[in-house]
mmCIF file of C-alpha atoms in Angstrom:
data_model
loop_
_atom_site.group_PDB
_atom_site.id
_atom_site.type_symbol
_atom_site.label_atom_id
_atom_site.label_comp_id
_atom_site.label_asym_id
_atom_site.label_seq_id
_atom_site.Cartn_x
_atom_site.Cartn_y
_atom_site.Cartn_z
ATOM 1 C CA UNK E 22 24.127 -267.198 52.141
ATOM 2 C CA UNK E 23 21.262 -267.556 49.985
ATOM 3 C CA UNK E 24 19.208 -265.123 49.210
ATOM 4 C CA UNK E 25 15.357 -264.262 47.457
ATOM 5 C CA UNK E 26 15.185 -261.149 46.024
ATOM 6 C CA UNK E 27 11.883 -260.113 45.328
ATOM 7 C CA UNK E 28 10.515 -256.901 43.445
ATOM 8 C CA UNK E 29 8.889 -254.915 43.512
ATOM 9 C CA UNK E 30 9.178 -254.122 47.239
ATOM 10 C CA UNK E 31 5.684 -252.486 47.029
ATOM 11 C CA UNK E 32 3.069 -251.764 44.923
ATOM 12 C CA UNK E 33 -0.100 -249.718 44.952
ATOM 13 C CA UNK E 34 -2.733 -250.378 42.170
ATOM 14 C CA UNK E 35 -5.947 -249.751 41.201
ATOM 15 C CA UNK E 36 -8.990 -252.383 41.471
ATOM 16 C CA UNK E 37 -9.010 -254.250 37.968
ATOM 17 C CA UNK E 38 -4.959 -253.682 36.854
ATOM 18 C CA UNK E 39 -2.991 -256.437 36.689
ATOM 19 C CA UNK E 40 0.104 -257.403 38.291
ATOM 20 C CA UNK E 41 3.764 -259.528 38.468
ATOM 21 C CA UNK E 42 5.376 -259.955 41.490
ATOM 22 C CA UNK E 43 8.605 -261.553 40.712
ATOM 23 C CA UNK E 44 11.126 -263.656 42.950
ATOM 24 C CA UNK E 45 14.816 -264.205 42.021
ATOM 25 C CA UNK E 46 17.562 -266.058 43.262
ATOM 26 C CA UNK E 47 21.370 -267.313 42.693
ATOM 27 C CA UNK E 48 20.837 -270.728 44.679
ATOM 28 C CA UNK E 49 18.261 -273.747 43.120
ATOM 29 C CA UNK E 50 15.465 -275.096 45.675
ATOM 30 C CA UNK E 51 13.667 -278.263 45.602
ATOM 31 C CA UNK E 52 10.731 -276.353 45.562
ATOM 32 C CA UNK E 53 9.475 -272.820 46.424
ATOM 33 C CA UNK E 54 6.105 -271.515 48.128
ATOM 34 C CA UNK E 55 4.272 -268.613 47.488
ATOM 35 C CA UNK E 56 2.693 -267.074 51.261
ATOM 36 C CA UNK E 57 -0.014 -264.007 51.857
ATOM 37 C CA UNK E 58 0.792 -262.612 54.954
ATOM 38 C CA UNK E 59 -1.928 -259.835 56.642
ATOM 39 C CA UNK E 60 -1.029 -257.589 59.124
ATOM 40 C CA UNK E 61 -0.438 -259.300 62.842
ATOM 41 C CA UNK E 62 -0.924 -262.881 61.789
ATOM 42 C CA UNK E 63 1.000 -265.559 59.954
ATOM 43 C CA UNK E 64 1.697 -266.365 56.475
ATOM 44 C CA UNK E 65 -0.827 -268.368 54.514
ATOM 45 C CA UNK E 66 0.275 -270.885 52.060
ATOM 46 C CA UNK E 67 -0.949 -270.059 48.529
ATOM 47 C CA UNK E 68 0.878 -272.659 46.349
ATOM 48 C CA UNK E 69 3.970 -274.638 45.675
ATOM 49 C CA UNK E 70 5.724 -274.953 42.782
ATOM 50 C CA UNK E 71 8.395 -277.938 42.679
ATOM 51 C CA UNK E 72 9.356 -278.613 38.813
ATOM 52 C CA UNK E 73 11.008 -276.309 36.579
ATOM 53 C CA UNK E 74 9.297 -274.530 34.246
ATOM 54 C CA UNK E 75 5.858 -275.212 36.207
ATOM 55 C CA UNK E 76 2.632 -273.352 36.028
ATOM 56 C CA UNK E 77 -0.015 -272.789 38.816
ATOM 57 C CA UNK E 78 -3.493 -271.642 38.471
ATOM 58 C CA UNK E 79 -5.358 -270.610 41.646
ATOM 59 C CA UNK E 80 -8.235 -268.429 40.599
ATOM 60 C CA UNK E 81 -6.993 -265.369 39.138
ATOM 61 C CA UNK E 82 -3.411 -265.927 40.706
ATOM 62 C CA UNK E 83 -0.439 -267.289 38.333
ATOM 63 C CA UNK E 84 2.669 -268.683 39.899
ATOM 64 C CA UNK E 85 5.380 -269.739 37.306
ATOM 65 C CA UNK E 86 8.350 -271.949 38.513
ATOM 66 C CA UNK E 87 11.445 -270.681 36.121
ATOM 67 C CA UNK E 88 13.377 -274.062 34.270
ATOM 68 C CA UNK E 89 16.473 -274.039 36.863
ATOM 69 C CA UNK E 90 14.502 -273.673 39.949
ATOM 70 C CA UNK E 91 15.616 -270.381 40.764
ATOM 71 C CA UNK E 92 13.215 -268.130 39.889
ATOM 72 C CA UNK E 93 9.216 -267.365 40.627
ATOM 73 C CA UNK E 94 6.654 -264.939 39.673
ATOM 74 C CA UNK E 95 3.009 -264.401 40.618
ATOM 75 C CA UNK E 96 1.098 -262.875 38.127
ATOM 76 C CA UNK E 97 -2.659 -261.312 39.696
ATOM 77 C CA UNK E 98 -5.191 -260.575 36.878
ATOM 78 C CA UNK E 99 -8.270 -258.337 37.476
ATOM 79 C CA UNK E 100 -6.824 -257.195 41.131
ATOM 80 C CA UNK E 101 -9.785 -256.720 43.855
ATOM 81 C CA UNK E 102 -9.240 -254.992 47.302
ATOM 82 C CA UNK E 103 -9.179 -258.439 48.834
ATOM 83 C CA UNK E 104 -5.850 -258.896 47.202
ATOM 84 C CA UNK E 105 -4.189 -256.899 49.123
ATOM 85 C CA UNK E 106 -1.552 -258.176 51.617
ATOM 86 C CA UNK E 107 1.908 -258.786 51.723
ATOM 87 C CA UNK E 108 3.012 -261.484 49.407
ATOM 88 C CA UNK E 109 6.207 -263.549 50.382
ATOM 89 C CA UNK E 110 8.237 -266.061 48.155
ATOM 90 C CA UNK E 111 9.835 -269.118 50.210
ATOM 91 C CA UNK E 112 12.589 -271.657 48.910
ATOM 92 C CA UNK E 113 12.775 -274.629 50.349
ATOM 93 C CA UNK E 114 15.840 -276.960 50.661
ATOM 94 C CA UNK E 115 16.276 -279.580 52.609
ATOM 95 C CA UNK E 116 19.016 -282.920 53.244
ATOM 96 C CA UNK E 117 18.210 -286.169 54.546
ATOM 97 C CA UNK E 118 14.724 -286.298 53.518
ATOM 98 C CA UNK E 119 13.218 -283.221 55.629
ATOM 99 C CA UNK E 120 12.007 -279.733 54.636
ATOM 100 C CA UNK E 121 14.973 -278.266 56.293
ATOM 101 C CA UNK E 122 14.120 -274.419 56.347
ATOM 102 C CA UNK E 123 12.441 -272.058 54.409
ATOM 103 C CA UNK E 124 14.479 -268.884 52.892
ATOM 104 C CA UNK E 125 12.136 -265.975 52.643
ATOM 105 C CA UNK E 126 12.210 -263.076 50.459
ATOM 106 C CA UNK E 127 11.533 -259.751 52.122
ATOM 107 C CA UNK E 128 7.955 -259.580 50.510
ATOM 108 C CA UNK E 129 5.937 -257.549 48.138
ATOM 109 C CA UNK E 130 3.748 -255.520 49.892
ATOM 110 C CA UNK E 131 0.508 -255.198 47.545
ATOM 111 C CA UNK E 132 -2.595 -252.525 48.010
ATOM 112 C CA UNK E 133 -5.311 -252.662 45.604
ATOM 113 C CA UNK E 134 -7.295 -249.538 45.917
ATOM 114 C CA UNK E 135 -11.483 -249.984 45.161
ATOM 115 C CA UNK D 8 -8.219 -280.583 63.211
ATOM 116 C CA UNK D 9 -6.928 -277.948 64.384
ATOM 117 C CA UNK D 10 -4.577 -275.340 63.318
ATOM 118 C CA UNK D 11 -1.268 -274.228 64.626
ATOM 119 C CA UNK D 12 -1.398 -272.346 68.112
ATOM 120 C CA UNK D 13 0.538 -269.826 69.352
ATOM 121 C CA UNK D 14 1.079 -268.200 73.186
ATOM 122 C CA UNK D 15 0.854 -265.206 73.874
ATOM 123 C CA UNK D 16 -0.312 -263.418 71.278
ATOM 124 C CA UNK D 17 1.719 -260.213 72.934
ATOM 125 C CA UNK D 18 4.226 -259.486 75.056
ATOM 126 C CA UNK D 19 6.416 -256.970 76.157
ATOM 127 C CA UNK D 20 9.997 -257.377 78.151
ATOM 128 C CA UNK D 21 12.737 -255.616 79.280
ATOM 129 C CA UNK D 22 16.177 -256.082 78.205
ATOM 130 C CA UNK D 23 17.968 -258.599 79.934
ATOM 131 C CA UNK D 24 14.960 -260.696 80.942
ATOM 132 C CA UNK D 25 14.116 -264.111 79.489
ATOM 133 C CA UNK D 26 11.494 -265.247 77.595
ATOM 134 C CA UNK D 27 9.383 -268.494 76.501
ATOM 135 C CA UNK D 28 6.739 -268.304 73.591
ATOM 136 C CA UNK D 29 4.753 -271.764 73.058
ATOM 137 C CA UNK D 30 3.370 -273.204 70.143
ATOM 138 C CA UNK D 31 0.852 -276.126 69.338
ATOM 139 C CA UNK D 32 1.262 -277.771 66.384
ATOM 140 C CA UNK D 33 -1.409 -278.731 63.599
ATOM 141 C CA UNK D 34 -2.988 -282.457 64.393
ATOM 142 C CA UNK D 35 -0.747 -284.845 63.288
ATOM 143 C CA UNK D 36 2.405 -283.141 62.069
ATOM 144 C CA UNK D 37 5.726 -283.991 63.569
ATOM 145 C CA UNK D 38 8.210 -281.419 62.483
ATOM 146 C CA UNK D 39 8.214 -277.547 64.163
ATOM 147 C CA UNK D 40 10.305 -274.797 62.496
ATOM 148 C CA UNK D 41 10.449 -271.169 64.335
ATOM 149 C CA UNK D 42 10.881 -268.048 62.592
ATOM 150 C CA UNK D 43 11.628 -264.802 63.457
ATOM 151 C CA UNK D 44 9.919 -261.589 61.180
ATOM 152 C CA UNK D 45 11.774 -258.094 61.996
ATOM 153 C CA UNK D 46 9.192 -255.415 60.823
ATOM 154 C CA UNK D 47 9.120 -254.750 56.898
ATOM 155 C CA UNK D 48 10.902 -258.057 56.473
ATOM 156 C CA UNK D 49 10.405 -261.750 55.691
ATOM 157 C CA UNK D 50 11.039 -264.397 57.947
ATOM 158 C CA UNK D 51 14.214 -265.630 59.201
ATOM 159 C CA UNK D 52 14.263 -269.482 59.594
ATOM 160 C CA UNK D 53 15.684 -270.056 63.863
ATOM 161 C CA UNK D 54 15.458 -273.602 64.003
ATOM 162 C CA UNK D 55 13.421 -276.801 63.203
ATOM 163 C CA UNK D 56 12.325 -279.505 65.759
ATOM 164 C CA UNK D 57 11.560 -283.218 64.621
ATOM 165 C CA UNK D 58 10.868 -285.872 66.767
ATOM 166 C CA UNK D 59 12.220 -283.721 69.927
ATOM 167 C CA UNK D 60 15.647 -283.291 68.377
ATOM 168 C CA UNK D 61 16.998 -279.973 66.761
ATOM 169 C CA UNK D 62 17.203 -280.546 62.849
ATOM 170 C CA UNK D 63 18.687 -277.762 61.710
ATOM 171 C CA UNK D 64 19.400 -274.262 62.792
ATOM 172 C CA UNK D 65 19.457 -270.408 61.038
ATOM 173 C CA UNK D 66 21.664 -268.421 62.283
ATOM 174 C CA UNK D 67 20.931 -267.580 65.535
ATOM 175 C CA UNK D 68 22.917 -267.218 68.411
ATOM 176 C CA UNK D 69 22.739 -269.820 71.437
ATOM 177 C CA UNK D 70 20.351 -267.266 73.590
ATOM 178 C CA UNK D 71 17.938 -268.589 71.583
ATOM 179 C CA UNK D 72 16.734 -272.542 72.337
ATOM 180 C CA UNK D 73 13.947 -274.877 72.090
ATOM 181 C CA UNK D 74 12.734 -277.640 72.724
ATOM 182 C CA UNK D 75 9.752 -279.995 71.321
ATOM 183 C CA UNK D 76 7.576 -282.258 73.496
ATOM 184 C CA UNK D 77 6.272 -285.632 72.610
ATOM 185 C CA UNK D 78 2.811 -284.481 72.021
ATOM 186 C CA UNK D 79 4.751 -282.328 68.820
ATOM 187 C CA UNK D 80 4.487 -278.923 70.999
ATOM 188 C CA UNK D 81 7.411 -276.822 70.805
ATOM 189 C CA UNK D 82 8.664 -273.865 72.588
ATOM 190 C CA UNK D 83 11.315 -271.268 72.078
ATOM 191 C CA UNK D 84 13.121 -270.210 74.681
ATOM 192 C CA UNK D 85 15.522 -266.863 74.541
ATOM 193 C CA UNK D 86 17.781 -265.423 77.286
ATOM 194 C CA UNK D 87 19.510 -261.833 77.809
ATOM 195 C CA UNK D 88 17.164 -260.182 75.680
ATOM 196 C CA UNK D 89 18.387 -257.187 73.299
ATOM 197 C CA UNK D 90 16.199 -254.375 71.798
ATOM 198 C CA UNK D 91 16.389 -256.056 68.295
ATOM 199 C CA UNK D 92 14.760 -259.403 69.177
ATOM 200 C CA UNK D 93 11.391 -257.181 69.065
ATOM 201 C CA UNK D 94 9.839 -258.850 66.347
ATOM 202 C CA UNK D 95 7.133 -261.213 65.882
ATOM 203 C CA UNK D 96 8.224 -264.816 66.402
ATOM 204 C CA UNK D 97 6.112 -267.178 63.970
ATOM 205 C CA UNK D 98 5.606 -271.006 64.765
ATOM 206 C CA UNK D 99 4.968 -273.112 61.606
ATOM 207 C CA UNK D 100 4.053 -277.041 61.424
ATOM 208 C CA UNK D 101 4.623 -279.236 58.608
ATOM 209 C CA UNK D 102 4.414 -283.518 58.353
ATOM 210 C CA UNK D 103 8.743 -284.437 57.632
ATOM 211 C CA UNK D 104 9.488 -284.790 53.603
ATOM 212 C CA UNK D 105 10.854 -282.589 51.435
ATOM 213 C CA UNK D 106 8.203 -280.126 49.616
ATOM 214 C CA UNK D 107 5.845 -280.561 52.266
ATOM 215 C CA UNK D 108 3.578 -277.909 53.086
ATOM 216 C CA UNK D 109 4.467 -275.179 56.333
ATOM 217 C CA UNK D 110 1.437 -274.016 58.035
ATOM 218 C CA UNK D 111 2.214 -271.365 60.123
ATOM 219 C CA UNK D 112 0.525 -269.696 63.681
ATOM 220 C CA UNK D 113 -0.699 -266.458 63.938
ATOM 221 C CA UNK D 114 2.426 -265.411 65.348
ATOM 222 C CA UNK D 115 3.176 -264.282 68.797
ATOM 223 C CA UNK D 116 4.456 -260.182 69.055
ATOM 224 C CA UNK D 117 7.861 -259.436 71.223
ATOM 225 C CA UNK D 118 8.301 -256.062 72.217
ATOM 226 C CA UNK D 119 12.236 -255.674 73.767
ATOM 227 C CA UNK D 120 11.971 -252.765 75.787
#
């Protein structure tokens, strides 16, 4: 079975800290997907990361792909209230050419306070 | 273009009844996956739909089925329902290829009562 571990499991912080949300697995994916989920509606797509070692930039949000595809973290600089959410990591692997599933992580579940 | 569609938003059931959530993919994309999100926990992959055919499947017992249409809408289907398959059931569409992107619905709410 594979599994994403990701820590911390929540996290409270003030308006302005900074953050790492990290991601860990035993198993390699051909890619993995970072997802900000709000309560009662459905994960939105923040970036994907497919080669090892790679770094994302979306604003102030840092995803990091680690070198043997196993490993993720999301680094949030300057956290605002807006930020706040739960945060899922996704690893995607797939066989005869198709995103077969998605294995989720059980989500960091981040509240910025103003 | 629209995005991915899901029906009901809500619904409750009692145990032992059956149950069929729909869901309307984003314009365009072939391939359906259906998850399943227990509360305080990520999603658990059920199965993925591509050109009407199951391609692939979590693991999930056989109470729960599908089926997609030609127009790419999908539904799931579950029998005999139990008190744990209160969760909310989440529909994502993606185009087939590895890496592509999943966008997902908003989700439709099972309560098993």
């Amino acid at each position: 079975t594979q599994l994403l571990e990701q820590s911390p499991q929540f996290l409270s912080i003030q308006e302005g800290e900074n953050l790492t949300v990290y991601c860990n697995s035993s198993s390699v994916f051909s890619s993995l997907q970072w997802y900000r989920q709000e309560p009662g509606e459905g994960p939105v797509l923040l970036v994907t990361v497919v080669t090892g070692g790679e770094v994302k930039k979306l604003k102030r949000l840092t995803f990091q792909f680690g070198d043997a595809r196993k490993d993720s973290s999301l680094h949030i600089t300057a956290a605002q209230p807006g930020d706040t959410g739960l945060y899922l990591c996704a690893g995607a692997r797939g066989s005869g050419g198709s995103n077969y599933k998605l294995t989720f992580g059980k989500g960091t579940l981040l509240t910025v306070n103003p | 273009e629209t995005g991915v569609t899901q029906s009901p938003t809500h619904l409750i059931k009692t145990r032992g009844q059956q149950v069929t959530l729909r869901c309307s993919s984003q314009s365009g994309h072939n391939t359906v996956s259906w998850y399943q999100q227990a509360l305080g926990q990520g999603p658990q992959f059920i199965f993925q739909y591509y050109r009407e055919e199951e391609n692939g499947r979590g693991n999930f017992p056989p109470r729960f089925s599908g089926l997609q249409f030609p127009n790419y809408s999908s539904e799931l289907n579950v029998n005999a329902l139990e008190l744990d398959d209160s969760a909310l059931y989440l529909c994502a569409s993606s185009l087939t290829g590895l890496n592509t992107e999943a966008f997902f619905g908003q989700g439709t709410r099972l309560t098993v009562v």
